[in-house]
Short mmCIF file of C-alpha atoms and ligand atoms in Angstrom, two decimals:
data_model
loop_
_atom_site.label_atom_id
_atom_site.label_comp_id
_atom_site.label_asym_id
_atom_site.label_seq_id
_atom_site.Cartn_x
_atom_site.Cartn_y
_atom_site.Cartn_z
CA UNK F 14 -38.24 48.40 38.84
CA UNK F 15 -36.96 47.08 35.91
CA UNK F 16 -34.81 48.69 33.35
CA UNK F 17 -33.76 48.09 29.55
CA UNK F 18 -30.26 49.76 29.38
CA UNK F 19 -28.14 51.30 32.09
CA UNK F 20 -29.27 54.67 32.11
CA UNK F 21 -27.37 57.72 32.09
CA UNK F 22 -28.76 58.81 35.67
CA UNK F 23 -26.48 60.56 38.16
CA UNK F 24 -27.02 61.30 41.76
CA UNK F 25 -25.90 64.66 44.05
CA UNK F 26 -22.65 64.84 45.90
CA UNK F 27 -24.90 65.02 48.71
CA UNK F 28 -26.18 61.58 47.72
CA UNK F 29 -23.10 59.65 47.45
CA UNK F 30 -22.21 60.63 50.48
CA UNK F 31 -25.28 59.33 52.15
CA UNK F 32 -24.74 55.89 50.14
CA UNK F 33 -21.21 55.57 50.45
CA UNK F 34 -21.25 56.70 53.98
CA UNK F 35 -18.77 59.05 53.44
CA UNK F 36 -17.00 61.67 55.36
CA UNK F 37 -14.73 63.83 52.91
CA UNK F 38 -12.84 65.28 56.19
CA UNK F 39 -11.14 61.81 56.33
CA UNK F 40 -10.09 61.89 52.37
CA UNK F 41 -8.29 65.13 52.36
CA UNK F 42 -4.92 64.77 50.22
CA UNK F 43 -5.99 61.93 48.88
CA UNK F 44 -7.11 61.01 45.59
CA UNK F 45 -10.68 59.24 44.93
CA UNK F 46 -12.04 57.52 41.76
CA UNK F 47 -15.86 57.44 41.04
CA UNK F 48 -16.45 55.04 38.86
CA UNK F 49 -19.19 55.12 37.16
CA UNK F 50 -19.53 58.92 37.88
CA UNK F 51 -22.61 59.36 35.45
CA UNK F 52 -24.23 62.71 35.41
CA UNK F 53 -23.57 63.05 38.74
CA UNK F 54 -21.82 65.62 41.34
CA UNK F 55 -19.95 64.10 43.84
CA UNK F 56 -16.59 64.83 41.62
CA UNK F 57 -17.86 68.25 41.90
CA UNK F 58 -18.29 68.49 45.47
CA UNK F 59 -15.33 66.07 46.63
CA UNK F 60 -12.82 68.69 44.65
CA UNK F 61 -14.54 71.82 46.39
CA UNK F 62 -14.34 70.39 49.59
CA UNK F 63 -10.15 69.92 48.93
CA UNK F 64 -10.23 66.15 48.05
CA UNK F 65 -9.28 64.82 44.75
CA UNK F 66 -11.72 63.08 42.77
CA UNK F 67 -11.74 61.73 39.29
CA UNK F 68 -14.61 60.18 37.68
CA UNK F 69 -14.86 57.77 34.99
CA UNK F 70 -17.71 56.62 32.64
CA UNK F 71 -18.33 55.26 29.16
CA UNK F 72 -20.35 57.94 28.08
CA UNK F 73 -18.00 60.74 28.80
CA UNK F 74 -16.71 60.40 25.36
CA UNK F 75 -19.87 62.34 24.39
CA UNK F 76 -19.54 65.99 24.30
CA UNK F 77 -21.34 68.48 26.97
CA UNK F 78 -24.48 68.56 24.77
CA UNK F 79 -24.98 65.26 24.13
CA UNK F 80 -24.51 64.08 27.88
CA UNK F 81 -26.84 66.70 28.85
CA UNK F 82 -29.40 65.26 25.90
CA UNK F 83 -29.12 61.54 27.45
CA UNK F 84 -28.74 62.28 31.00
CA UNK F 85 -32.11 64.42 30.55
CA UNK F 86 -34.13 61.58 28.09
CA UNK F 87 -32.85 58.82 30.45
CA UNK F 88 -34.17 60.79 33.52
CA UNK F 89 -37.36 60.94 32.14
CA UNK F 90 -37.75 57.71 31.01
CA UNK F 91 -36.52 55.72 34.62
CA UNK F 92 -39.08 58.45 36.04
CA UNK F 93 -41.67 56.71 33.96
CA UNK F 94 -40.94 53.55 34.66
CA UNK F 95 -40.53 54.38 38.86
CA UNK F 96 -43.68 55.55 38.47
CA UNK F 97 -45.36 52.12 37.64
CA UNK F 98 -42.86 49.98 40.15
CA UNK F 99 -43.95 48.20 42.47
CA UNK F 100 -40.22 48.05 44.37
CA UNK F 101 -41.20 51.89 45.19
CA UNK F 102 -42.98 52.81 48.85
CA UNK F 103 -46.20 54.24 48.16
CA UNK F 104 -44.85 57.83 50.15
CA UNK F 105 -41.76 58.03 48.80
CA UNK F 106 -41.30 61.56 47.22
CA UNK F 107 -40.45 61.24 43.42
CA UNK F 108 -40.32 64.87 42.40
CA UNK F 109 -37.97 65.31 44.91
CA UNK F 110 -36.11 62.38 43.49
CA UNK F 111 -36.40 63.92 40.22
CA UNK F 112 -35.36 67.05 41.26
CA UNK F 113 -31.97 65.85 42.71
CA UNK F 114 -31.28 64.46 39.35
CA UNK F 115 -31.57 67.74 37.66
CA UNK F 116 -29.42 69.44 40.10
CA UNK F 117 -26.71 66.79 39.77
CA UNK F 118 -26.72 67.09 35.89
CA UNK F 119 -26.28 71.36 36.15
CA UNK F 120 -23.14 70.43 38.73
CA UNK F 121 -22.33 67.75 36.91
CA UNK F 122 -22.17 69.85 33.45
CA UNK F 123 -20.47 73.08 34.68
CA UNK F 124 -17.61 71.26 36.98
CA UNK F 125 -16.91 69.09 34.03
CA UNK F 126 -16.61 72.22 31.02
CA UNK F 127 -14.39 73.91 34.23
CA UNK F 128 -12.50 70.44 34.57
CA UNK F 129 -12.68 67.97 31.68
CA UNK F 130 -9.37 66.20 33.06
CA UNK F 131 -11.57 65.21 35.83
CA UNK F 132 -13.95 63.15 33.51
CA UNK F 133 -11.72 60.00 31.98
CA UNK F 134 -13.97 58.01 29.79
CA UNK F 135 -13.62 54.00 30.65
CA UNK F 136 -15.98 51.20 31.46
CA UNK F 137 -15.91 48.50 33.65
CA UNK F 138 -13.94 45.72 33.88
CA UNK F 139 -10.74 47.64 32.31
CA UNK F 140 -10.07 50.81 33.69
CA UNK F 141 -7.28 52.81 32.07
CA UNK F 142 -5.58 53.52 35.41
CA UNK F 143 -2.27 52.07 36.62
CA UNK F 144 -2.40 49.96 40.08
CA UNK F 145 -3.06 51.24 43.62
CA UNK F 146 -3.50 54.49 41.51
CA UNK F 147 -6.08 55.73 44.11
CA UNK F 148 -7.21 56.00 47.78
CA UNK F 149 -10.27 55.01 47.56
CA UNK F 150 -12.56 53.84 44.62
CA UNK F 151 -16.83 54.33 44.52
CA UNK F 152 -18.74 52.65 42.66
CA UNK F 153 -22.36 53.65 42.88
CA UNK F 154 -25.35 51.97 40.78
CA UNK F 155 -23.96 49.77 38.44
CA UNK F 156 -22.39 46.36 40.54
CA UNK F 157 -25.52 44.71 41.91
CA UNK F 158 -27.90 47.16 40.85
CA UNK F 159 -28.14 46.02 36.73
CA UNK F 160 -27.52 41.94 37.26
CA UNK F 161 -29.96 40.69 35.47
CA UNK F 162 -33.93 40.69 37.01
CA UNK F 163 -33.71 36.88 37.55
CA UNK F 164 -30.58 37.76 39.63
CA UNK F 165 -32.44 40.48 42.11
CA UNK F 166 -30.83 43.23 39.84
CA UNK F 167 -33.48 45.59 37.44
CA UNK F 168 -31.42 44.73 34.29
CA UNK F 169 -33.57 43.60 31.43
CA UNK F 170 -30.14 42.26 29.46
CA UNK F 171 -27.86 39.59 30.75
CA UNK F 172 -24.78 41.05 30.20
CA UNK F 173 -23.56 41.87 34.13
CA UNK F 174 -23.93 38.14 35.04
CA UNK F 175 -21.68 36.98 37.43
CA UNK F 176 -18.68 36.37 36.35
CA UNK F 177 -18.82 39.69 34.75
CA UNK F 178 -19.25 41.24 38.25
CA UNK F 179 -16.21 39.23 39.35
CA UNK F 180 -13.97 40.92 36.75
CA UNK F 181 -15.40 44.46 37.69
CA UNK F 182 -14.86 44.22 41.34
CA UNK F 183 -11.10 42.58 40.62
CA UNK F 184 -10.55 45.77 38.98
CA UNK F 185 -11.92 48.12 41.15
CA UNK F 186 -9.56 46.38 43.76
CA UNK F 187 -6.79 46.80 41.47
CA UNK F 188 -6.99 50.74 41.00
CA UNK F 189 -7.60 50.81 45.10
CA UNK F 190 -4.76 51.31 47.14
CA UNK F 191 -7.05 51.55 50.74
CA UNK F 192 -10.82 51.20 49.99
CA UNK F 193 -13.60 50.20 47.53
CA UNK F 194 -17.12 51.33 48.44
CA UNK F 195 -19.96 49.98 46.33
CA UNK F 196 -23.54 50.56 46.71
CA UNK F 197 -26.33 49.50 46.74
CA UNK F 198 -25.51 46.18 47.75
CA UNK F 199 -28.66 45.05 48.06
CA UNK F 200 -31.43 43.45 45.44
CA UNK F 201 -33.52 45.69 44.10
CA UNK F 202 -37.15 45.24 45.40
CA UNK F 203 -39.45 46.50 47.74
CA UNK F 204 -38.13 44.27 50.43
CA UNK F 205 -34.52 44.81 50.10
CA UNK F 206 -32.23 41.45 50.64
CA UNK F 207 -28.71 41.37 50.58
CA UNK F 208 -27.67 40.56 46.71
CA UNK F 209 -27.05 37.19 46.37
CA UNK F 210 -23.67 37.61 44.67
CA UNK F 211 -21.85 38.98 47.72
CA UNK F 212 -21.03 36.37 49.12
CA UNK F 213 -19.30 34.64 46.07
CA UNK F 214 -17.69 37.74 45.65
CA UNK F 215 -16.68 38.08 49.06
CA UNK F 216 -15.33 34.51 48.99
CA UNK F 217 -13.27 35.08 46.28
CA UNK F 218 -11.78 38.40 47.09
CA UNK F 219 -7.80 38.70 46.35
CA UNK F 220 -5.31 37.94 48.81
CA UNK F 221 -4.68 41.04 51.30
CA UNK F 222 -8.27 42.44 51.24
CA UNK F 223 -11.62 42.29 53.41
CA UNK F 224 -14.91 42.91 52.96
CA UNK F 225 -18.03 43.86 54.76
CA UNK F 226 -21.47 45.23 54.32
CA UNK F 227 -22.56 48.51 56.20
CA UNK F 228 -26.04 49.68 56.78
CA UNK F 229 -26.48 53.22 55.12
CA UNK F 230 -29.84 55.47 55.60
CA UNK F 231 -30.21 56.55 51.79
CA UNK F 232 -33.57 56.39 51.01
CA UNK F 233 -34.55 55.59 47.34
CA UNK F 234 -37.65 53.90 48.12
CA UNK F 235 -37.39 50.84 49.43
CA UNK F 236 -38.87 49.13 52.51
CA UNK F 237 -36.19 47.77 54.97
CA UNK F 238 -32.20 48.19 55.05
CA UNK F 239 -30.02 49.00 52.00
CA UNK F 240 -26.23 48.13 52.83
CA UNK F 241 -23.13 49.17 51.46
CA UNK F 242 -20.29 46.92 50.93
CA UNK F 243 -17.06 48.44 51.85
CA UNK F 244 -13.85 46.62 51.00
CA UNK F 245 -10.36 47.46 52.69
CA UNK F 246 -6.91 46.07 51.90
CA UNK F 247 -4.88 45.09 55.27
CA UNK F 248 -2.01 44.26 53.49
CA UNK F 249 -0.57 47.29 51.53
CA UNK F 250 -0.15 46.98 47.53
CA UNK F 251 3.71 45.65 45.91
CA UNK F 252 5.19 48.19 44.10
CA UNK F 253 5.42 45.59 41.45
CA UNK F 254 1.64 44.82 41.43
CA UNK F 255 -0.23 44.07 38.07
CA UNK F 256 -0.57 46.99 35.11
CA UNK F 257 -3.03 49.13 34.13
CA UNK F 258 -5.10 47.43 31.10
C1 LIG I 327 -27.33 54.71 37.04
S1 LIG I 327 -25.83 55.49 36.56
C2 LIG I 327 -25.01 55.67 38.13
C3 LIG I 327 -24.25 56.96 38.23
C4 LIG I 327 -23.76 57.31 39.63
N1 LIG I 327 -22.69 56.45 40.07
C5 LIG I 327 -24.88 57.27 40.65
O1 LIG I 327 -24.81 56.51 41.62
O2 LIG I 327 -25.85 58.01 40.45
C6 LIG I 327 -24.99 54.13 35.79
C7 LIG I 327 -23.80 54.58 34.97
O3 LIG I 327 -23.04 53.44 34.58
C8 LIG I 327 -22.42 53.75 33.36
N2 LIG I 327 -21.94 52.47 32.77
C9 LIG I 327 -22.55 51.64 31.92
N3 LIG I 327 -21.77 50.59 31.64
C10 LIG I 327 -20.63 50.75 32.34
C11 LIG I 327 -19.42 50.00 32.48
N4 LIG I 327 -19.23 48.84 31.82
N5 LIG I 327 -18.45 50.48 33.27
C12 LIG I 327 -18.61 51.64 33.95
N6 LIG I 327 -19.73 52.39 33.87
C13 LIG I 327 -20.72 51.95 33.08
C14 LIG I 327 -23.50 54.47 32.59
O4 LIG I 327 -22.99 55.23 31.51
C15 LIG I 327 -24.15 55.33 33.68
O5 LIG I 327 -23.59 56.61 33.72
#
């Protein structure tokens, strides 16, 4: 599938955890960023089930009615557009797909009018958030997934090349005290390969952090395996590490 714009397109809590291969149990007392956090619920479900989430987006500078507005024109649009790809397995279920969306907007809308502090708006690669400020940072739907088509990503636009990926996954790292998950990790096509920029990112990764991909069984319509790459520091942060931006 190919898109024009990142869309305003959020998945369930359910979802992320699926994706991210998470298990909330282990993140208890700890705090987690989402970032982006779109329209979707895992914010909302991560703070009911006693872990601390923030989530962070561009768009949540817009007010309730407005987010609502885009998240439900850009649903219908990428709907349109799924309907005509040819990335998508001929059984997969789309009004289920569809359906998910909606429910993640309605969590997504009353958790944030219940906890606006919650939603910070900020866009990759500078994140208003001082260093090591979290456990554990997602990132679902945005690295890998919008590189540009030519790149095995579904972005019409150039603008989250590679070096621009670089700077957004230095950051992520930054804000991370433990863990960065990001998914998917793969290209986006029918036949899922692993994204060709992993392994210059992986290469470069900072001093005092590993990375590795994880096979995850979220199904969004592809054919074959859809890792996650999960990245862990094994040397803990300096108290004197760099700023927030
Ligand atoms: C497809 S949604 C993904 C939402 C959610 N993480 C998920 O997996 O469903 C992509 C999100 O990226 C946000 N976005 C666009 N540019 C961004 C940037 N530079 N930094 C962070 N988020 C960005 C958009 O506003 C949109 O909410």
């Amino acid at each position: 599938m190919d898109l024009p714009r990142v869309v305003f397109f959020g998945r369930t809590g359910a979802d992320a955890l699926a994706f991210f291969n998470l298990d909330l149990a282990d993140w208890r007392g700890h705090r987690v960023l989402d970032c982006p956090g779109g329209p979707g619920s895992f914010t909302a479900l991560a703070r009911a089930a006693g872990v601390e989430s923030v989530a962070a987006d561009p768009l949540y500078t817009l007010s309730l009615p407005e987010l609502e507005r885009r998240c439900r024109d850009d649903v219908a649009f990428t709907m349109e557009r799924l309907a005509l790809s040819p990335t998508l397995r001929p059984d997969f279920d789309q009004d289920r797909f569809r359906q998910g969306k909606m429910e993640a907007l309605e969590a997504f809308l009353a958790d944030r009018r219940e906890h606006p502090q919650a939603y910070r708006a900020a866009a990759l690669p500078c994140l208003p958030f001082e260093a090591a400020s979290f456990d554990l940072v997602l990132s679902g739907h945005l690295l890998f997934c919008y590189a540009p088509i030519a790149d095995g990503g579904l972005s019409e636009q150039p603008d989250f090349d590679l070096d621009w990926h670089r700077r957004a996954l230095a950051e992520l790292l930054r804000v991370s005290r433990q863990e960065v998950r990001i998914y998917p990790a793969h290209t986006i096509e029918r036949h899922p390969r692993v994204h060709p920029w992993v392994e210059p990112l992986l290469a470069g990764l900072p001093p005092g952090w590993q990375g590795q991909l994880e096979p995850t069984t979220y199904d969004e319509g592809f054919e074959g395996e859809t890792p996650m790459l999960r990245l862990r520091r094994h040397i803990a942060p300096s108290p004197s590490g760099p700023e927030a931006h």
